[in-house]
């Protein structure tokens, strides 16, 4: 039994919301036949491709899969000597890469399945090449804050998830407990995840009660959540982050900043903390790398999220930090809702629900917008697979390596497509996605989760055989 060693904290003001994530495989899933769980009729087979992304680089060769795990990896030169057993699926020039691990997504199940839910959310994940995601239960109803509500979450996931899903419990705590909490986490070698925004009313650049505000202007909303909020929260956290250094009182604990938006003073503080030896990592999201405040149309509330999408100069700095390794990984922060709450007709940025609906598109978006910066296949695997697996303590995921779970995505980086109403989208409410209308590169052909072909060119496996990830 493996452990998914994450600890969640959300910091919108000075309040922290915490959750523990671990792994448990439902025994009921094993009762389903292989034919129900996979679009392939066999459980031992080879995948071949001219481009397989491994920890040692991109190779031309083959990967052998048996009973859910990778049991062999051979180069093209050695392939003839190893191909005498098993079925072969040849993907030609398509890329075979480790399945994506999204450490931050909201599926809103149970309680708000009209917003998303486990079935549609994990189908969208599979269609986007994601083989493991961590569900943040902020918008579940009830929120997961006890053993009883955790059981509700577990029951809701059973036989309804198409990829592996991390399940959280969600106890409330207080900022004054961070220092004490890090010492506890150090004993279990678990990280503390933080939504880093600290509201400081005196620093709002607009008064929300001002009736003269142009609420359809994105710039109005942007002024309500200045970069100083992120900076203030991170500065507060770093007062205790030093405890995670070697020989510190919380050595073994780790801080992870989710969805960083501010690429100026906030990022500078994090870079300095890393230099000083603090155990800390940071993620950003594709929407901060794809969009800029200047291009968001009046009234288009699909783009509202928190922290907000900032200006073009900030976006360039985020890309620079990601390429230079100062930002460690990416996550979707998929945060859907029903279209009515986005107020698309009214276009009121101050009242509309905040959140970017994106789960299915993170791979092509990262690739499409990253090509001009020289993003490589190896970097994609690092940002979306290897480093998230390490953060989550998933030693059997995140890389195409012998002994690992056969969690893989097969995709064509050169294939372009229009993301419009005719494109098959598996999220529950595609109309609220900010990516609609974009032309993207990078078509996902197939997704394999624990050896099961769970997605192939628009089709999903008959049964939902993903494994929940729970506390032990």
XYZ file of C-alpha atoms in Angstrom:
472
model
C 0.000 0.000 0.000
C 1.463 3.306 -1.121
C 1.185 6.690 0.555
C 0.268 9.881 -1.238
C 2.056 12.225 1.111
C 0.335 15.559 0.689
C -1.028 17.991 3.209
C -3.343 20.776 2.008
C -3.678 24.317 3.309
C -5.719 27.115 1.775
C -4.821 30.662 2.796
C -7.330 33.232 1.466
C -6.885 35.510 4.488
C -5.063 34.117 7.477
C -7.127 30.946 7.613
C -5.656 27.600 6.588
C -7.658 24.654 5.324
C -5.812 21.354 5.679
C -6.152 17.895 4.146
C -4.255 14.609 4.118
C -4.001 12.415 1.021
C -2.930 8.786 0.847
C -3.442 5.727 -1.352
C -5.918 2.871 -1.132
C -7.055 0.687 -4.026
C -10.711 -0.309 -3.881
C -11.020 -4.082 -3.860
C -14.286 -3.765 -5.793
C -12.417 -2.404 -8.823
C -10.443 -5.644 -9.053
C -13.703 -7.581 -9.483
C -14.365 -5.927 -12.822
C -13.147 -7.812 -15.869
C -10.236 -6.464 -17.880
C -12.531 -5.973 -20.872
C -14.698 -3.597 -18.811
C -11.750 -1.526 -17.599
C -9.814 -1.217 -20.852
C -10.356 -0.613 -24.548
C -7.567 -3.154 -25.148
C -8.484 -6.856 -24.897
C -5.200 -7.964 -23.294
C -3.218 -7.176 -20.149
C 0.276 -7.866 -21.499
C 1.420 -5.941 -24.542
C 4.072 -3.711 -26.095
C 3.799 -0.055 -27.109
C 6.213 1.130 -29.794
C 7.041 4.663 -30.887
C 9.808 6.746 -32.408
C 9.462 9.157 -29.437
C 9.267 7.707 -25.924
C 10.043 10.169 -23.122
C 12.097 8.405 -20.455
C 14.224 9.696 -17.549
C 17.259 9.110 -19.777
C 15.867 11.137 -22.677
C 13.651 10.612 -25.698
C 14.217 7.215 -27.308
C 12.879 5.258 -30.265
C 11.844 1.870 -28.993
C 9.206 -0.042 -27.061
C 7.620 -0.314 -23.621
C 6.269 -3.624 -22.350
C 3.271 -3.586 -20.018
C 1.998 -6.468 -17.930
C -0.803 -6.466 -15.349
C -0.722 -2.708 -14.926
C 3.035 -2.153 -14.630
C 5.939 -1.393 -16.930
C 8.136 -4.501 -17.069
C 10.521 -3.684 -19.909
C 11.859 -0.738 -21.926
C 13.975 -1.395 -24.998
C 15.590 0.776 -27.648
C 14.784 0.398 -31.316
C 18.081 -1.451 -31.831
C 17.190 -4.064 -29.206
C 13.521 -4.314 -30.127
C 13.787 -7.284 -32.581
C 15.305 -9.486 -29.866
C 12.542 -8.686 -27.378
C 9.373 -8.745 -29.491
C 8.644 -12.471 -29.545
C 5.954 -12.358 -26.852
C 2.889 -10.203 -26.327
C 0.698 -8.005 -28.514
C 2.126 -4.876 -30.133
C 0.472 -1.455 -30.494
C 2.542 0.753 -32.791
C 2.117 4.509 -32.388
C 4.664 5.473 -35.029
C 5.816 9.086 -34.635
C 3.380 9.900 -31.811
C 4.909 10.744 -28.428
C 4.580 8.322 -25.530
C 5.048 10.218 -22.272
C 4.338 9.599 -18.572
C 0.716 10.283 -17.743
C 0.144 13.742 -16.321
C -0.322 14.165 -12.566
C -2.511 17.135 -11.671
C -1.991 17.920 -7.987
C -4.721 20.556 -7.833
C -8.211 20.121 -9.295
C -11.762 20.656 -8.020
C -14.298 17.964 -8.998
C -17.027 19.125 -6.571
C -18.216 15.636 -5.706
C -20.277 14.922 -3.634
C -22.803 17.694 -3.274
C -22.251 19.790 -6.399
C -22.127 17.228 -9.163
C -24.065 19.635 -11.356
C -20.813 21.655 -11.404
C -18.616 18.703 -12.423
C -18.521 15.398 -10.530
C -16.192 12.415 -10.572
C -17.442 10.767 -13.816
C -17.251 13.791 -16.113
C -14.164 15.204 -14.401
C -12.129 12.023 -14.670
C -13.315 11.400 -18.228
C -12.055 14.888 -19.077
C -8.784 14.128 -17.296
C -8.337 10.920 -19.302
C -9.123 12.758 -22.539
C -6.378 15.231 -21.637
C -3.697 12.667 -20.801
C -4.033 12.984 -17.018
C -3.714 9.629 -15.243
C -3.694 10.877 -11.638
C -5.331 13.939 -10.145
C -5.724 15.272 -6.637
C -9.225 16.478 -5.840
C -9.336 19.556 -3.633
C -12.688 19.332 -1.828
C -13.151 23.059 -1.281
C -16.405 23.115 -3.270
C -17.772 19.730 -2.214
C -20.916 19.776 -0.111
C -20.271 18.933 2.618
C -16.597 19.817 2.609
C -14.393 16.950 3.765
C -13.674 17.951 7.350
C -14.207 14.746 9.318
C -14.119 10.962 9.155
C -17.811 10.971 8.292
C -17.510 13.438 5.428
C -14.400 11.655 4.164
C -16.482 8.478 3.892
C -19.026 10.390 1.810
C -16.239 11.403 -0.556
C -14.931 7.834 -0.765
C -18.391 6.436 -1.439
C -18.963 9.036 -4.144
C -15.757 8.009 -5.917
C -16.357 4.265 -5.874
C -16.717 2.877 -9.413
C -17.128 6.436 -10.758
C -13.536 7.480 -11.541
C -11.723 6.686 -14.797
C -8.230 7.639 -13.561
C -6.560 7.563 -10.132
C -7.886 10.276 -7.829
C -6.433 11.576 -4.584
C -9.054 11.966 -1.855
C -8.620 14.509 0.941
C -9.825 15.013 4.424
C -10.111 18.708 5.173
C -9.706 19.766 8.839
C -9.748 23.449 9.639
C -6.823 25.116 11.355
C -5.386 28.555 12.057
C -2.330 30.421 10.816
C -0.838 30.385 14.285
C -0.657 26.596 13.991
C 1.612 26.586 10.922
C 4.805 26.306 12.935
C 3.430 23.513 15.093
C 1.928 21.824 12.032
C 5.249 21.773 10.197
C 6.864 19.967 13.111
C 4.146 17.307 12.946
C 4.457 17.008 9.174
C 8.211 16.614 9.499
C 7.700 13.312 11.306
C 5.634 11.990 8.393
C 7.713 13.620 5.632
C 4.683 15.418 4.211
C 4.363 18.803 2.535
C 2.064 21.675 3.380
C 0.214 23.077 0.349
C -0.709 26.759 0.515
C -3.023 29.054 -1.406
C -0.978 32.187 -0.899
C -3.200 35.243 -0.808
C -3.617 37.374 2.288
C -6.381 39.939 2.102
C -5.296 43.374 3.236
C -8.286 45.673 2.927
C -6.233 48.851 3.029
C -4.400 47.729 -0.095
C -7.456 47.288 -2.309
C -7.143 49.654 -5.246
C -10.933 49.925 -5.593
C -13.822 50.155 -3.157
C -16.212 47.292 -3.879
C -19.206 49.290 -2.675
C -18.512 52.027 -5.264
C -21.581 52.122 -7.564
C -19.600 53.874 -10.289
C -17.307 50.883 -10.893
C -17.277 49.354 -14.352
C -17.887 45.789 -13.219
C -17.663 44.482 -16.798
C -14.044 45.616 -17.054
C -11.482 42.983 -16.122
C -9.150 45.711 -14.901
C -11.682 46.516 -12.184
C -11.516 42.966 -10.866
C -7.728 42.858 -11.184
C -7.421 45.843 -8.873
C -9.351 44.015 -6.148
C -6.629 41.350 -5.788
C -3.250 43.097 -6.117
C 0.090 41.222 -6.181
C 0.751 42.503 -2.666
C -1.790 39.970 -1.379
C 0.326 37.092 -2.665
C 3.499 38.725 -1.393
C 2.054 39.276 2.092
C 0.942 35.665 2.429
C 4.260 34.267 1.200
C 6.238 36.606 3.436
C 4.196 35.370 6.406
C 4.778 31.731 5.497
C 8.491 32.166 5.046
C 8.844 33.234 8.676
C 8.349 29.560 9.551
C 9.683 28.001 6.329
C 13.214 28.338 7.666
C 12.337 25.590 10.144
C 12.341 23.114 7.230
C 16.061 23.595 6.564
C 18.599 20.874 7.289
C 18.916 20.483 11.088
C 15.921 22.793 11.556
C 13.111 21.893 14.004
C 10.834 20.924 11.084
C 13.421 19.213 8.892
C 11.549 16.750 6.673
C 8.472 18.956 6.281
C 7.948 20.833 3.040
C 6.015 23.899 1.872
C 4.380 23.971 -1.554
C 2.815 27.147 -2.971
C -0.101 26.460 -5.305
C -1.159 28.502 -8.369
C 1.376 31.335 -8.133
C 0.276 34.306 -10.216
C 2.619 37.125 -9.159
C 6.001 36.839 -10.888
C 7.563 39.853 -9.195
C 8.119 40.272 -5.457
C 6.315 37.030 -4.525
C 8.531 34.965 -6.785
C 11.630 36.820 -5.591
C 10.825 35.839 -2.001
C 10.442 32.194 -2.961
C 13.696 32.166 -4.922
C 15.523 33.655 -1.941
C 13.988 31.073 0.395
C 15.177 28.239 -1.842
C 18.654 29.740 -1.924
C 18.648 29.839 1.880
C 17.865 26.132 2.043
C 14.135 26.255 2.831
C 12.322 23.119 1.673
C 9.830 24.772 -0.646
C 8.369 24.323 -4.119
C 5.944 26.358 -6.210
C 3.520 25.712 -9.039
C 1.738 27.921 -11.529
C -1.094 27.130 -13.944
C -1.483 27.115 -17.731
C -3.984 29.988 -17.689
C -1.385 32.300 -16.159
C 1.001 31.292 -18.955
C -1.528 31.507 -21.790
C -3.485 34.694 -21.082
C -2.758 38.262 -20.049
C -5.000 40.895 -18.505
C -4.806 43.202 -21.507
C -6.460 40.681 -23.831
C -9.451 39.755 -21.651
C -12.626 41.202 -23.231
C -15.092 43.248 -21.239
C -17.695 41.032 -19.622
C -15.951 37.738 -20.427
C -16.107 36.259 -16.943
C -14.766 32.898 -18.146
C -11.350 34.400 -17.347
C -12.068 35.240 -13.701
C -9.972 33.283 -11.190
C -8.039 33.849 -7.971
C -5.270 34.785 -7.871
C -6.092 36.709 -11.038
C -4.493 36.556 -14.464
C -2.073 39.486 -14.511
C -0.506 41.590 -17.263
C 1.596 40.479 -20.234
C 4.888 41.469 -18.623
C 4.041 39.293 -15.623
C 3.215 36.388 -17.950
C 6.631 36.661 -19.597
C 8.317 36.588 -16.181
C 6.355 33.466 -15.245
C 7.562 31.713 -18.388
C 11.116 32.804 -17.679
C 10.919 31.464 -14.126
C 9.423 28.180 -15.292
C 12.070 27.672 -17.965
C 14.847 28.544 -15.512
C 13.570 26.100 -12.887
C 12.440 28.656 -10.302
C 8.843 27.459 -10.738
C 8.858 23.712 -10.156
C 5.689 22.325 -11.710
C 2.273 23.002 -13.184
C -1.285 22.203 -12.139
C -4.689 22.915 -13.654
C -6.549 24.382 -10.668
C -9.592 23.198 -12.622
C -12.450 25.033 -10.925
C -15.762 24.563 -12.740
C -19.280 25.654 -11.906
C -22.656 25.876 -13.614
C -22.822 28.489 -16.413
C -25.392 30.572 -14.521
C -22.866 31.383 -11.786
C -20.341 32.723 -14.315
C -22.882 35.461 -15.165
C -21.858 35.332 -18.821
C -24.797 37.489 -19.924
C -24.348 40.103 -17.196
C -20.543 40.033 -17.401
C -20.053 41.272 -13.837
C -16.487 40.348 -12.880
C -17.022 41.229 -9.218
C -20.019 38.918 -8.755
C -19.263 36.043 -11.129
C -17.886 32.738 -9.879
C -14.108 32.652 -10.085
C -12.354 29.670 -11.585
C -10.887 28.440 -14.877
C -12.399 25.297 -16.366
C -9.470 23.593 -18.076
C -8.879 19.983 -17.037
C -8.978 18.434 -20.511
C -6.733 21.005 -22.173
C -3.685 21.488 -19.960
C -1.303 19.416 -22.097
C -2.051 21.066 -25.469
C -2.233 24.504 -23.828
C 1.161 24.127 -22.149
C 2.676 22.857 -25.388
C 0.974 25.391 -27.690
C 1.931 28.450 -25.671
C 5.302 27.055 -24.652
C 6.721 26.312 -28.092
C 7.898 29.863 -28.652
C 9.939 29.577 -25.456
C 11.572 26.348 -26.621
C 9.721 23.955 -24.313
C 10.909 20.363 -24.731
C 9.135 17.050 -24.248
C 11.425 16.320 -21.313
C 10.399 19.578 -19.634
C 6.715 18.745 -20.071
C 7.303 15.379 -18.407
C 9.159 17.081 -15.560
C 6.532 19.774 -14.913
C 3.481 17.552 -15.305
C 4.659 14.112 -14.162
C 8.030 13.685 -12.464
C 7.925 16.589 -10.011
C 4.216 16.248 -9.110
C 4.820 12.544 -8.402
C 7.685 13.443 -6.090
C 5.591 16.061 -4.281
C 2.828 13.506 -3.794
C 5.209 10.775 -2.675
C 4.152 8.570 -5.590
C 7.295 6.546 -6.192
C 5.547 4.290 -8.741
C 4.325 7.151 -10.905
C 5.722 10.080 -12.859
C 8.211 8.354 -15.158
C 8.426 5.649 -17.796
C 10.594 3.282 -15.783
C 10.631 -0.452 -15.109
C 8.440 -1.296 -12.127
C 6.334 1.851 -12.325
C 2.615 1.922 -12.953
C 1.856 1.878 -16.664
C 0.404 5.413 -16.578
C 0.982 6.853 -20.043
C -0.291 9.415 -22.514
C 0.111 9.064 -26.276
C -0.170 12.327 -28.206
C 0.731 14.111 -31.435
C 2.503 17.418 -30.713
C 2.241 18.554 -34.348
C -1.509 17.972 -34.710
C -3.540 21.196 -34.561
C -7.221 21.579 -33.741
C -9.790 24.286 -33.140
C -11.304 24.182 -29.699
C -14.887 25.011 -30.609
C -18.369 23.685 -29.913
C -17.797 20.822 -32.350
C -14.694 19.570 -30.555
C -15.458 16.641 -28.216
C -15.167 17.996 -24.674
C -15.846 15.751 -21.696
C -16.015 18.381 -18.938
C -19.591 18.926 -17.806
C -19.799 22.588 -18.877
C -17.380 23.274 -21.753
C -19.086 26.583 -22.542
C -17.477 28.229 -19.488
C -13.905 27.353 -20.479
C -11.677 30.314 -21.299
C -9.936 28.180 -23.941
C -12.935 27.884 -26.256
C -12.183 29.496 -29.602
C -8.440 28.863 -29.363
C -6.379 26.958 -31.911
C -4.126 24.508 -30.111
C -1.405 22.014 -30.954
C -1.062 18.624 -29.309
C -3.808 16.051 -29.837
C -4.160 13.315 -27.223
C -4.615 9.956 -28.961
C -4.694 7.584 -25.999
C -4.407 7.488 -22.218
C -3.353 4.394 -20.291
C -3.942 4.170 -16.538
C -2.341 1.218 -14.705
C -2.131 -0.632 -18.013
C -5.773 -0.047 -18.928
C -6.479 1.853 -22.129
C -9.016 4.210 -20.563
C -9.244 6.675 -23.466
C -8.768 6.395 -27.222
C -9.637 9.177 -29.673
C -12.945 10.255 -28.139
C -13.940 6.961 -26.522
C -13.599 5.854 -22.900
C -13.382 2.404 -21.347
C -16.796 0.903 -20.535
C -16.215 0.901 -16.756
C -14.704 3.422 -14.357
C -11.781 1.475 -12.854
C -9.617 4.258 -11.458
C -8.113 3.821 -7.998
C -8.993 6.222 -5.154
C -6.157 7.621 -3.059
C -7.025 7.699 0.630
C -5.614 8.053 4.117
C -3.928 5.113 5.800
